[in-house]
């Protein structure tokens, strides 16, 4: 009996350990899901975790009793208490199949499912001025017209086209005109795959092929299943063929309509719109009403005429009115006078100069940390940046050096992001994990970084035709080439003052061995989407490097990373790598190691 008791106890202990390991694996997967705003944990997984914790607790009590009571002996302590052991053995025997069964129930193929996106919500604080009401009525009438399926809205940048589209999207769903509204941003360098993916996300549809043509055919079939669908294509700079994206319309899909926005009417006409609506700048009184609503009560009577002049110089553009009014709220008379004088300098110099002057005024009201992050965002993608990436860059550049812990740094970053949003210079991203800039604001941020802080950047997804001269490189503090087509890299970049280098998604580009050898002060290096097998030899000479991001990279031997002794952030998100080399243990200053979705 004693031998049987010991065997049962030992078996239960081993099975319980396996169950505990299983719980940890599932909990790790669940934690990963919770960080993804478009995923939800399956209900049966939640129920299993609750149930299995009770199983663990009950089995643990049995093991504890065994260890405790087995020490107690009968007959003056000279022999084991066999009766007690037998009782515990019986309970252990009953618990054993329960533990084994619980572990088998935890063999989930997936722990989560993808959430179908909610409809596009109405814009908070949206003002239906008369000019906006007239445009909205035209759009709504076109959407209700059975003979119209392609509608265009045009107007200058910053006039409020995207905001109006979101408001229209919320209204047509509320009135039941369409059952589903999807929205995709095209931008000035359209990538058909990206547009396809944006639409597919709204439809909760997953592509399993890379071919644009095959994706288009499958997306078209998926869209045709929707009885009443409105597809909004925002920010079109040059005509695209809807069939190449996979968007059916007209006779191919009578239940669908396409609403498009552009700065240029001719682009929309080239795409065959049947109705086009001009969204003009706000009328003078509308612009003043919006400005006055934001700045609030002007208690000093001397402020009102100055405020009216400032509002006039925002050119009726909401993208200027809102941040300028926000920046001047609660400011004193001398600050208003100074702001007006700054804006007057650009009188008669055209809309572009006026836009620049108004945004510069808002920028000047920012605090140092906000300005630093604003300029950093100007170097990156305009249409959405991951907050997690901004954290890695901020840590490397020391934007919030007074924060000693990772959590404190993240909290400070979120506070600065919040402040930029309150200043109306930063927008909510398409998910909670991202932030984005209006392209007008992004152009301004890029120009500030370039003109005043020696940042060399090429526009998103453009071809880099030539590199700066030697003198420019020697003063350069940052190089940013996001998703650019780069024919060839120099053998070496002599940039002794360079602090950050961003080069994304150019897997066919060969990186010369000595490219980084003259970047002694480099602190942040992001080579996302590059083929880095092997790593360039000069990488190990970056003695001051704080942040290294090798996400979505093809990697093999990365042992040279062990020489980067100052490294605080190391990221391998979805990169191909066999194992972490032992040399990583040399990185004693490392604070963040990101191995999310690591591929082997």
Coordinates of C-alpha atoms in Angstrom, one line a residue, residues 4-590:
X4 CA 1.2 2.5 -4.3
X5 CA 0.7 5.7 -2.4
X6 CA 4.2 7.0 -3.3
X7 CA 3.7 6.1 -7.0
X8 CA 0.3 7.8 -7.1
X9 CA 1.7 10.9 -5.4
X10 CA 4.7 11.1 -7.7
X11 CA 2.5 10.7 -10.8
X12 CA 0.1 13.4 -9.7
X13 CA 3.0 15.7 -9.0
X14 CA 4.4 15.2 -12.5
X15 CA 1.0 15.6 -14.2
X16 CA 0.4 18.8 -12.2
X17 CA 3.7 20.2 -13.4
X18 CA 2.8 19.5 -17.0
X19 CA -0.6 21.2 -16.4
X20 CA 1.1 24.2 -14.9
X21 CA 3.4 24.5 -17.9
X22 CA 0.3 24.3 -20.2
X23 CA -1.4 27.1 -18.3
X24 CA 1.7 29.3 -18.6
X25 CA 1.8 28.8 -22.4
X26 CA -1.9 29.6 -22.8
X27 CA -1.6 32.6 -20.5
X28 CA 1.4 33.9 -22.5
X29 CA -0.7 33.6 -25.7
X30 CA -3.6 35.4 -24.0
X31 CA -1.3 38.2 -22.9
X32 CA -0.2 38.6 -26.5
X33 CA -3.8 38.8 -27.7
X34 CA -4.6 41.5 -25.1
X35 CA -1.9 43.7 -26.6
X36 CA -3.6 43.4 -30.1
X37 CA -6.7 45.6 -30.3
X38 CA -8.2 43.6 -33.2
X39 CA -8.1 40.2 -31.4
X40 CA -10.3 38.8 -28.7
X41 CA -9.7 35.8 -26.5
X42 CA -12.1 32.9 -27.2
X43 CA -14.7 32.3 -24.5
X44 CA -13.8 28.6 -24.0
X45 CA -10.2 29.6 -23.3
X46 CA -11.3 32.0 -20.6
X47 CA -13.5 29.3 -19.1
X48 CA -10.7 26.8 -19.2
X49 CA -8.3 29.1 -17.4
X50 CA -10.9 29.7 -14.6
X51 CA -11.6 26.0 -14.3
X52 CA -8.0 24.8 -14.4
X53 CA -6.9 27.2 -11.7
X54 CA -9.5 25.5 -9.4
X55 CA -8.0 22.1 -10.5
X56 CA -4.5 23.3 -9.6
X57 CA -5.6 24.5 -6.3
X58 CA -7.4 21.3 -5.3
X59 CA -4.6 19.0 -6.5
X60 CA -2.1 21.3 -4.7
X61 CA -3.9 20.8 -1.4
X62 CA -3.7 17.0 -1.8
X63 CA 0.0 17.2 -2.4
X64 CA 0.5 19.5 0.5
X65 CA -1.5 17.1 2.8
X66 CA 0.7 14.2 1.6
X67 CA 3.9 16.0 2.5
X68 CA 2.5 17.2 5.8
X69 CA 0.7 14.2 7.1
X70 CA 3.2 11.7 5.8
X71 CA 5.6 13.1 8.5
X72 CA 3.1 12.2 11.2
X73 CA 3.7 8.6 12.6
X74 CA 1.7 6.2 14.8
X75 CA 2.7 3.8 17.6
X76 CA 4.8 6.3 19.5
X77 CA 6.2 7.7 16.2
X78 CA 7.9 4.4 15.3
X79 CA 6.0 3.7 12.1
X80 CA 4.3 5.6 9.3
X81 CA 0.6 6.5 9.7
X82 CA -0.7 4.1 7.0
X83 CA -4.4 5.0 7.4
X84 CA -3.7 8.7 6.7
X85 CA -1.5 7.8 3.7
X86 CA -4.2 5.5 2.3
X87 CA -6.8 8.4 2.6
X88 CA -4.5 10.8 0.8
X89 CA -3.7 8.1 -1.8
X90 CA -7.5 7.7 -2.6
X91 CA -7.9 11.5 -3.0
X92 CA -4.8 11.6 -5.2
X93 CA -6.1 8.8 -7.4
X94 CA -9.4 10.7 -7.9
X95 CA -7.5 13.9 -8.7
X96 CA -5.2 12.4 -11.2
X97 CA -7.7 11.9 -14.1
X98 CA -9.1 15.4 -13.5
X99 CA -5.6 16.9 -13.8
X100 CA -4.8 14.9 -17.0
X101 CA -8.2 15.7 -18.5
X102 CA -7.8 19.5 -17.8
X103 CA -4.4 19.5 -19.5
X104 CA -5.9 17.7 -22.6
X105 CA -8.8 20.3 -22.7
X106 CA -6.1 23.0 -23.0
X107 CA -4.9 21.8 -26.4
X108 CA -6.3 24.9 -28.2
X109 CA -5.5 25.3 -31.9
X110 CA -6.0 29.1 -31.4
X111 CA -6.8 31.1 -28.3
X112 CA -8.3 34.1 -30.0
X113 CA -10.4 35.3 -32.9
X114 CA -10.3 38.5 -35.0
X115 CA -12.8 41.1 -34.1
X116 CA -15.0 42.5 -36.9
X117 CA -14.2 46.2 -36.9
X118 CA -17.0 48.5 -35.6
X119 CA -18.5 51.0 -37.9
X120 CA -16.7 54.4 -38.4
X121 CA -17.9 56.6 -35.6
X122 CA -19.0 60.2 -35.8
X123 CA -16.2 62.7 -35.3
X124 CA -16.3 64.1 -31.8
X125 CA -17.1 67.8 -31.7
X126 CA -17.9 68.0 -35.5
X127 CA -19.3 71.3 -36.5
X128 CA -22.0 71.3 -39.2
X129 CA -21.4 74.8 -40.6
X130 CA -23.6 75.9 -43.5
X131 CA -20.9 75.3 -46.0
X132 CA -20.4 71.7 -44.6
X133 CA -24.1 71.1 -44.5
X134 CA -24.5 72.0 -48.2
X135 CA -21.6 69.7 -49.2
X136 CA -22.9 66.9 -46.9
X137 CA -26.4 67.2 -48.5
X138 CA -25.0 66.9 -52.0
X139 CA -23.1 63.8 -51.0
X140 CA -26.1 62.2 -49.3
X141 CA -28.3 62.9 -52.3
X142 CA -25.8 61.2 -54.6
X143 CA -25.5 58.2 -52.3
X144 CA -29.3 57.8 -52.3
X145 CA -29.4 58.0 -56.2
X146 CA -29.8 54.5 -57.6
X147 CA -28.1 55.6 -60.9
X148 CA -25.0 57.0 -59.2
X149 CA -22.2 54.7 -57.8
X150 CA -19.0 56.8 -58.1
X151 CA -18.9 60.0 -56.1
X152 CA -16.0 62.4 -55.6
X153 CA -15.2 65.1 -53.1
X154 CA -12.4 67.5 -53.7
X155 CA -10.8 70.5 -51.9
X156 CA -7.4 71.7 -50.8
X157 CA -5.4 70.0 -48.1
X158 CA -6.5 70.6 -44.6
X159 CA -10.0 71.7 -45.6
X160 CA -11.6 68.8 -43.7
X161 CA -12.4 66.2 -46.3
X162 CA -11.4 63.2 -44.2
X163 CA -13.4 64.5 -41.2
X164 CA -16.5 65.0 -43.4
X165 CA -16.1 61.5 -44.8
X166 CA -16.1 60.0 -41.3
X167 CA -19.2 62.0 -40.4
X168 CA -21.0 60.8 -43.6
X169 CA -20.0 57.2 -42.8
X170 CA -21.6 57.5 -39.4
X171 CA -24.8 59.0 -40.8
X172 CA -25.4 56.5 -43.6
X173 CA -25.1 53.6 -41.1
X174 CA -27.4 55.4 -38.6
X175 CA -30.0 56.0 -41.3
X176 CA -29.7 52.4 -42.7
X177 CA -28.6 53.5 -46.1
X178 CA -25.7 51.1 -46.0
X179 CA -25.2 48.1 -43.8
X180 CA -21.4 48.3 -43.9
X181 CA -19.0 51.2 -44.5
X182 CA -15.3 50.6 -45.0
X183 CA -12.6 53.3 -45.4
X184 CA -9.1 53.1 -46.9
X185 CA -6.4 55.8 -47.3
X186 CA -4.7 55.8 -50.7
X187 CA -2.0 58.6 -50.2
X188 CA 0.3 60.2 -52.8
X189 CA 2.3 57.0 -53.4
X190 CA -0.4 54.3 -53.6
X191 CA 0.5 50.8 -52.7
X192 CA -2.3 48.6 -54.0
X193 CA -1.5 45.8 -51.5
X194 CA -1.9 48.3 -48.6
X195 CA -5.2 49.6 -49.9
X196 CA -6.4 46.0 -50.4
X197 CA -5.4 45.1 -46.8
X198 CA -7.2 48.1 -45.3
X199 CA -10.4 47.1 -47.0
X200 CA -9.9 43.4 -46.1
X201 CA -9.5 44.3 -42.5
X202 CA -12.9 46.0 -42.4
X203 CA -14.4 42.9 -44.0
X204 CA -12.5 40.5 -41.6
X205 CA -11.1 38.8 -44.7
X206 CA -7.6 37.3 -44.8
X207 CA -5.4 37.0 -47.9
X208 CA -3.3 33.9 -48.3
X209 CA -1.5 35.0 -51.5
X210 CA 0.9 37.8 -52.4
X211 CA -0.1 38.4 -56.0
X212 CA -1.9 41.8 -56.3
X213 CA -4.0 40.4 -59.2
X214 CA -5.2 37.3 -57.3
X215 CA -5.9 39.4 -54.2
X216 CA -7.9 41.8 -56.3
X217 CA -10.1 39.0 -57.7
X218 CA -10.7 37.5 -54.3
X219 CA -11.4 40.8 -52.7
X220 CA -13.9 41.6 -55.4
X221 CA -15.8 38.4 -54.8
X222 CA -15.8 39.1 -51.0
X223 CA -17.1 42.6 -51.5
X224 CA -19.9 41.3 -53.8
X225 CA -21.3 39.3 -50.9
X226 CA -22.2 42.5 -49.1
X227 CA -25.7 43.6 -50.0
X228 CA -25.3 47.3 -49.2
X229 CA -21.7 48.6 -48.8
X230 CA -20.1 52.0 -49.1
X231 CA -16.3 52.0 -49.8
X232 CA -14.6 55.3 -49.0
X233 CA -11.2 55.9 -50.7
X234 CA -9.6 58.9 -49.0
X235 CA -6.7 61.1 -50.1
X236 CA -6.2 60.0 -53.7
X237 CA -3.4 62.0 -55.4
X238 CA -3.4 60.2 -58.8
X239 CA -6.0 58.1 -60.6
X240 CA -6.0 54.4 -59.7
X241 CA -8.0 51.6 -61.4
X242 CA -10.6 50.3 -59.0
X243 CA -10.6 46.9 -60.7
X244 CA -6.8 46.6 -60.0
X245 CA -7.6 47.0 -56.3
X246 CA -10.5 44.6 -56.4
X247 CA -13.4 47.0 -55.9
X248 CA -16.5 46.1 -58.0
X249 CA -18.9 48.8 -58.9
X250 CA -21.7 49.7 -61.3
X251 CA -23.3 46.6 -63.1
X252 CA -20.7 44.3 -61.3
X253 CA -22.1 45.2 -57.9
X254 CA -25.3 47.3 -57.7
X255 CA -25.3 47.1 -53.9
X256 CA -22.0 49.0 -53.6
X257 CA -21.0 52.6 -53.9
X258 CA -17.6 54.3 -54.0
X259 CA -17.0 57.7 -52.3
X260 CA -13.6 59.2 -53.1
X261 CA -11.7 62.3 -51.9
X262 CA -8.8 64.2 -53.6
X263 CA -7.2 67.6 -53.7
X264 CA -7.6 67.6 -57.4
X265 CA -10.9 67.5 -59.3
X266 CA -9.2 66.2 -62.5
X267 CA -8.1 63.1 -60.6
X268 CA -11.7 62.2 -59.7
X269 CA -12.9 63.0 -63.2
X270 CA -10.2 60.7 -64.6
X271 CA -11.6 57.9 -62.4
X272 CA -15.1 58.4 -63.8
X273 CA -17.0 59.9 -60.9
X274 CA -20.6 60.7 -61.8
X275 CA -21.0 63.4 -59.2
X276 CA -18.2 65.6 -57.8
X277 CA -18.6 67.9 -54.8
X278 CA -16.3 70.8 -53.9
X279 CA -15.5 71.2 -50.2
X280 CA -14.4 74.9 -49.9
X281 CA -12.6 76.6 -47.1
X282 CA -14.8 77.8 -44.2
X283 CA -16.5 81.2 -44.8
X284 CA -15.2 84.1 -42.8
X285 CA -17.9 83.9 -40.1
X286 CA -17.7 80.1 -39.9
X287 CA -13.9 80.3 -39.4
X288 CA -14.3 82.9 -36.7
X289 CA -17.1 81.0 -34.9
X290 CA -14.8 77.9 -34.8
X291 CA -11.8 79.9 -33.7
X292 CA -13.8 81.7 -31.0
X293 CA -15.3 78.4 -29.7
X294 CA -11.9 77.0 -29.1
X295 CA -10.2 80.0 -27.5
X296 CA -13.2 80.6 -25.3
X297 CA -14.2 83.9 -23.7
X298 CA -11.8 86.7 -24.5
X299 CA -12.0 88.7 -21.3
X300 CA -9.7 91.4 -22.4
X301 CA -11.6 93.6 -24.9
X302 CA -8.4 94.5 -26.6
X303 CA -7.9 90.8 -27.6
X304 CA -10.9 90.5 -29.8
X305 CA -9.8 92.5 -32.9
X306 CA -6.4 90.8 -32.7
X307 CA -8.0 87.4 -32.5
X308 CA -10.1 88.2 -35.5
X309 CA -7.0 89.1 -37.5
X310 CA -5.2 85.9 -36.4
X311 CA -8.2 83.8 -37.4
X312 CA -8.3 85.5 -40.8
X313 CA -4.7 84.4 -41.5
X314 CA -5.7 80.7 -40.9
X315 CA -7.2 80.9 -44.4
X316 CA -10.5 79.2 -43.4
X317 CA -8.7 75.8 -43.0
X318 CA -9.7 73.8 -40.0
X319 CA -6.3 72.1 -40.0
X320 CA -4.8 75.6 -39.1
X321 CA -7.7 77.1 -37.1
X322 CA -7.9 74.4 -34.5
X323 CA -4.2 74.2 -33.5
X324 CA -3.6 77.9 -33.7
X325 CA -6.7 78.7 -31.5
X326 CA -5.7 75.9 -29.1
X327 CA -2.2 77.3 -28.8
X328 CA -3.4 80.8 -28.0
X329 CA -6.1 79.9 -25.6
X330 CA -5.5 81.6 -22.2
X331 CA -2.5 83.5 -23.6
X332 CA -1.8 87.2 -22.6
X333 CA -2.2 90.2 -24.9
X334 CA 1.6 90.5 -25.7
X335 CA 1.6 86.8 -26.8
X336 CA -1.4 87.5 -29.1
X337 CA 0.4 90.5 -30.6
X338 CA 3.6 88.5 -31.1
X339 CA 1.6 85.7 -32.8
X340 CA -0.1 88.2 -35.2
X341 CA 3.1 89.8 -36.2
X342 CA 4.6 86.4 -37.0
X343 CA 1.7 85.6 -39.2
X344 CA 1.7 89.0 -40.9
X345 CA 5.2 88.3 -42.3
X346 CA 3.6 85.8 -44.7
X347 CA 0.8 88.1 -46.0
X348 CA 0.6 87.9 -49.8
X349 CA 3.1 85.0 -50.1
X350 CA 0.5 82.3 -51.0
X351 CA -1.3 79.6 -49.3
X352 CA 1.7 77.4 -48.7
X353 CA 3.6 80.1 -46.8
X354 CA 0.5 80.9 -44.8
X355 CA 0.0 77.3 -43.8
X356 CA 3.6 77.1 -42.8
X357 CA 3.4 80.2 -40.7
X358 CA 0.2 79.1 -38.8
X359 CA 1.7 75.7 -38.0
X360 CA 5.0 77.2 -36.9
X361 CA 3.0 79.4 -34.5
X362 CA 1.5 76.2 -33.0
X363 CA 4.8 74.5 -32.9
X364 CA 6.4 77.4 -31.0
X365 CA 3.9 76.9 -28.2
X366 CA 5.0 73.3 -27.6
X367 CA 7.3 72.3 -24.8
X368 CA 10.8 70.8 -25.5
X369 CA 9.7 67.2 -25.2
X370 CA 6.7 67.8 -27.4
X371 CA 8.8 69.5 -30.1
X372 CA 11.3 66.6 -30.0
X373 CA 8.6 64.0 -30.5
X374 CA 6.9 66.1 -33.2
X375 CA 10.1 66.4 -35.2
X376 CA 10.7 62.6 -34.8
X377 CA 7.2 61.9 -36.2
X378 CA 8.0 64.2 -39.1
X379 CA 10.8 61.7 -40.1
X380 CA 8.5 58.6 -40.1
X381 CA 5.4 57.4 -41.9
X382 CA 2.7 60.1 -42.0
X383 CA -0.2 57.7 -42.0
X384 CA 0.4 55.8 -38.8
X385 CA 3.3 55.0 -36.4
X386 CA 3.2 52.3 -33.7
X387 CA 3.5 53.8 -30.2
X388 CA 5.7 50.8 -29.3
X389 CA 8.2 51.9 -32.0
X390 CA 8.1 55.5 -30.7
X391 CA 8.9 54.2 -27.2
X392 CA 12.0 52.3 -28.6
X393 CA 13.2 55.4 -30.5
X394 CA 12.5 57.7 -27.5
X395 CA 14.6 55.5 -25.2
X396 CA 17.5 55.4 -27.6
X397 CA 17.5 59.2 -28.3
X398 CA 17.0 60.0 -24.6
X399 CA 14.0 62.1 -25.2
X400 CA 12.8 61.4 -21.6
X401 CA 16.1 60.8 -19.8
X402 CA 14.8 61.9 -16.5
X403 CA 12.6 58.8 -16.4
X404 CA 14.5 55.9 -14.9
X405 CA 12.2 52.9 -15.5
X406 CA 10.7 51.5 -18.7
X407 CA 7.2 52.0 -17.3
X408 CA 7.9 55.6 -16.4
X409 CA 9.3 56.3 -19.9
X410 CA 6.3 54.7 -21.5
X411 CA 3.9 56.8 -19.3
X412 CA 5.8 60.0 -20.2
X413 CA 5.6 59.1 -23.9
X414 CA 1.9 58.6 -23.7
X415 CA 1.6 62.0 -21.8
X416 CA 3.5 63.8 -24.5
X417 CA 1.4 62.1 -27.2
X418 CA -1.7 63.2 -25.4
X419 CA -0.4 66.8 -25.3
X420 CA 0.3 66.8 -29.0
X421 CA -3.3 65.5 -29.7
X422 CA -4.7 68.3 -27.4
X423 CA -2.6 70.8 -29.5
X424 CA -4.3 69.3 -32.6
X425 CA -1.0 68.5 -34.2
X426 CA -1.4 64.7 -33.8
X427 CA -4.4 62.4 -34.6
X428 CA -5.7 59.1 -33.3
X429 CA -4.3 56.2 -35.4
X430 CA -6.4 53.6 -37.2
X431 CA -6.0 51.5 -34.0
X432 CA -5.3 52.2 -30.4
X433 CA -1.7 51.1 -30.9
X434 CA -0.9 53.8 -33.4
X435 CA -0.9 57.6 -33.9
X436 CA -0.8 59.6 -37.1
X437 CA -0.4 63.0 -38.6
X438 CA -2.4 64.9 -41.2
X439 CA -0.2 65.0 -44.2
X440 CA -0.2 68.9 -44.1
X441 CA 1.1 68.8 -40.6
X442 CA 3.5 66.0 -41.4
X443 CA 5.1 68.0 -44.3
X444 CA 5.6 70.9 -41.9
X445 CA 7.2 68.6 -39.2
X446 CA 9.5 67.2 -41.9
X447 CA 10.5 70.7 -43.0
X448 CA 11.2 71.8 -39.5
X449 CA 13.4 68.7 -38.9
X450 CA 15.2 69.2 -42.2
X451 CA 15.8 73.0 -42.1
X452 CA 16.6 73.5 -38.4
X453 CA 17.9 70.2 -37.2
X454 CA 20.0 68.8 -40.1
X455 CA 17.7 65.8 -40.8
X456 CA 18.0 64.2 -44.2
X457 CA 14.7 62.5 -45.2
X458 CA 13.1 61.3 -48.4
X459 CA 9.4 61.2 -48.9
X460 CA 7.6 58.0 -48.1
X461 CA 7.8 55.4 -50.8
X462 CA 9.8 57.6 -53.2
X463 CA 13.0 56.9 -55.2
X464 CA 16.2 58.4 -53.7
X465 CA 17.8 60.0 -56.7
X466 CA 20.9 61.4 -55.1
X467 CA 22.6 61.6 -51.7
X468 CA 23.6 64.9 -50.0
X469 CA 27.1 66.2 -50.5
X470 CA 29.9 65.5 -48.0
X471 CA 29.5 68.8 -46.1
X472 CA 25.8 68.1 -45.5
X473 CA 26.5 64.6 -44.3
X474 CA 29.0 65.9 -41.8
X475 CA 26.3 68.1 -40.2
X476 CA 23.5 65.5 -40.5
X477 CA 21.9 64.4 -37.2
X478 CA 19.4 62.0 -38.6
X479 CA 18.7 60.0 -41.8
X480 CA 15.2 58.7 -42.5
X481 CA 14.4 56.7 -45.6
X482 CA 11.0 55.1 -44.9
X483 CA 10.1 52.5 -47.6
X484 CA 12.2 54.3 -50.2
X485 CA 13.6 52.8 -53.4
X486 CA 17.3 53.2 -53.0
X487 CA 19.3 52.0 -56.0
X488 CA 22.6 51.8 -54.1
X489 CA 24.1 52.8 -50.8
X490 CA 27.5 54.5 -50.5
X491 CA 30.4 52.4 -49.3
X492 CA 30.6 54.5 -46.2
X493 CA 28.5 57.3 -44.8
X494 CA 30.7 59.9 -43.0
X495 CA 28.2 61.3 -40.5
X496 CA 30.1 62.0 -37.3
X497 CA 27.0 63.8 -35.7
X498 CA 24.4 61.3 -36.8
X499 CA 22.0 60.2 -33.9
X500 CA 19.4 58.1 -35.7
X501 CA 19.2 56.2 -39.0
X502 CA 15.9 54.7 -40.3
X503 CA 15.8 52.5 -43.4
X504 CA 12.8 50.3 -43.9
X505 CA 11.6 47.5 -46.2
X506 CA 14.3 47.3 -48.9
X507 CA 15.2 43.7 -48.7
X508 CA 17.0 43.6 -52.1
X509 CA 19.4 46.4 -51.1
X510 CA 22.9 45.3 -50.3
X511 CA 24.4 47.0 -47.2
X512 CA 28.2 47.7 -47.6
X513 CA 30.4 46.3 -44.9
X514 CA 31.7 49.7 -43.8
X515 CA 28.5 51.7 -44.1
X516 CA 28.3 52.4 -40.4
X517 CA 32.0 52.8 -39.6
X518 CA 31.9 56.6 -39.5
X519 CA 28.8 57.0 -37.4
X520 CA 30.4 57.2 -34.0
X521 CA 27.5 59.0 -32.2
X522 CA 24.7 56.9 -33.6
X523 CA 22.1 56.1 -31.0
X524 CA 19.1 54.6 -32.9
X525 CA 19.3 52.2 -35.8
X526 CA 16.2 50.7 -37.4
X527 CA 16.7 48.4 -40.4
X528 CA 13.2 46.9 -40.5
X529 CA 12.5 44.5 -43.4
X530 CA 16.1 44.3 -44.6
X531 CA 18.1 41.2 -45.6
X532 CA 21.0 41.1 -43.1
X533 CA 22.6 37.8 -43.6
X534 CA 25.4 38.3 -42.6
X535 CA 25.3 41.5 -40.5
X536 CA 27.6 44.3 -41.8
X537 CA 30.9 44.2 -40.0
X538 CA 30.8 47.9 -39.2
X539 CA 27.7 47.4 -37.0
X540 CA 29.8 46.2 -34.1
X541 CA 31.7 49.6 -34.1
X542 CA 28.6 51.5 -33.0
X543 CA 29.7 51.9 -29.5
X544 CA 27.1 54.5 -28.5
X545 CA 24.1 52.6 -30.0
X546 CA 21.1 52.5 -27.6
X547 CA 18.3 51.1 -29.8
X548 CA 18.6 48.5 -32.5
X549 CA 15.5 47.4 -34.4
X550 CA 15.9 44.4 -36.8
X551 CA 12.2 43.7 -37.2
X552 CA 11.0 41.5 -40.1
X553 CA 14.6 40.9 -41.1
X554 CA 16.3 37.9 -42.6
X555 CA 19.0 37.1 -40.0
X556 CA 21.5 34.3 -39.3
X557 CA 24.6 35.0 -37.2
X558 CA 24.0 38.0 -35.0
X559 CA 26.7 37.3 -32.4
X560 CA 28.4 40.7 -33.3
X561 CA 25.5 42.4 -31.4
X562 CA 27.3 41.4 -28.2
X563 CA 29.8 44.2 -28.8
X564 CA 27.1 46.9 -28.6
X565 CA 27.6 47.3 -24.8
X566 CA 25.5 50.5 -24.5
X567 CA 22.4 48.9 -26.1
X568 CA 19.2 49.4 -24.1
X569 CA 16.6 48.3 -26.7
X570 CA 16.9 45.3 -29.0
X571 CA 13.9 44.3 -31.2
X572 CA 13.5 41.2 -33.5
X573 CA 9.8 41.3 -34.2
X574 CA 8.9 38.6 -36.7
X575 CA 12.5 38.2 -37.8
X576 CA 14.0 34.9 -39.0
X577 CA 16.6 33.8 -36.5
X578 CA 17.5 30.4 -35.2
X579 CA 18.4 31.3 -31.6
X580 CA 19.7 34.2 -29.5
X581 CA 23.5 34.0 -29.3
X582 CA 25.2 33.7 -25.9
X583 CA 26.9 37.1 -26.7
X584 CA 23.5 38.8 -25.9
X585 CA 24.4 38.1 -22.2
X586 CA 27.0 40.8 -22.6
X587 CA 24.3 43.5 -23.0
X588 CA 24.1 44.3 -19.3
X589 CA 22.3 47.7 -20.0
X590 CA 19.5 46.1 -22.0

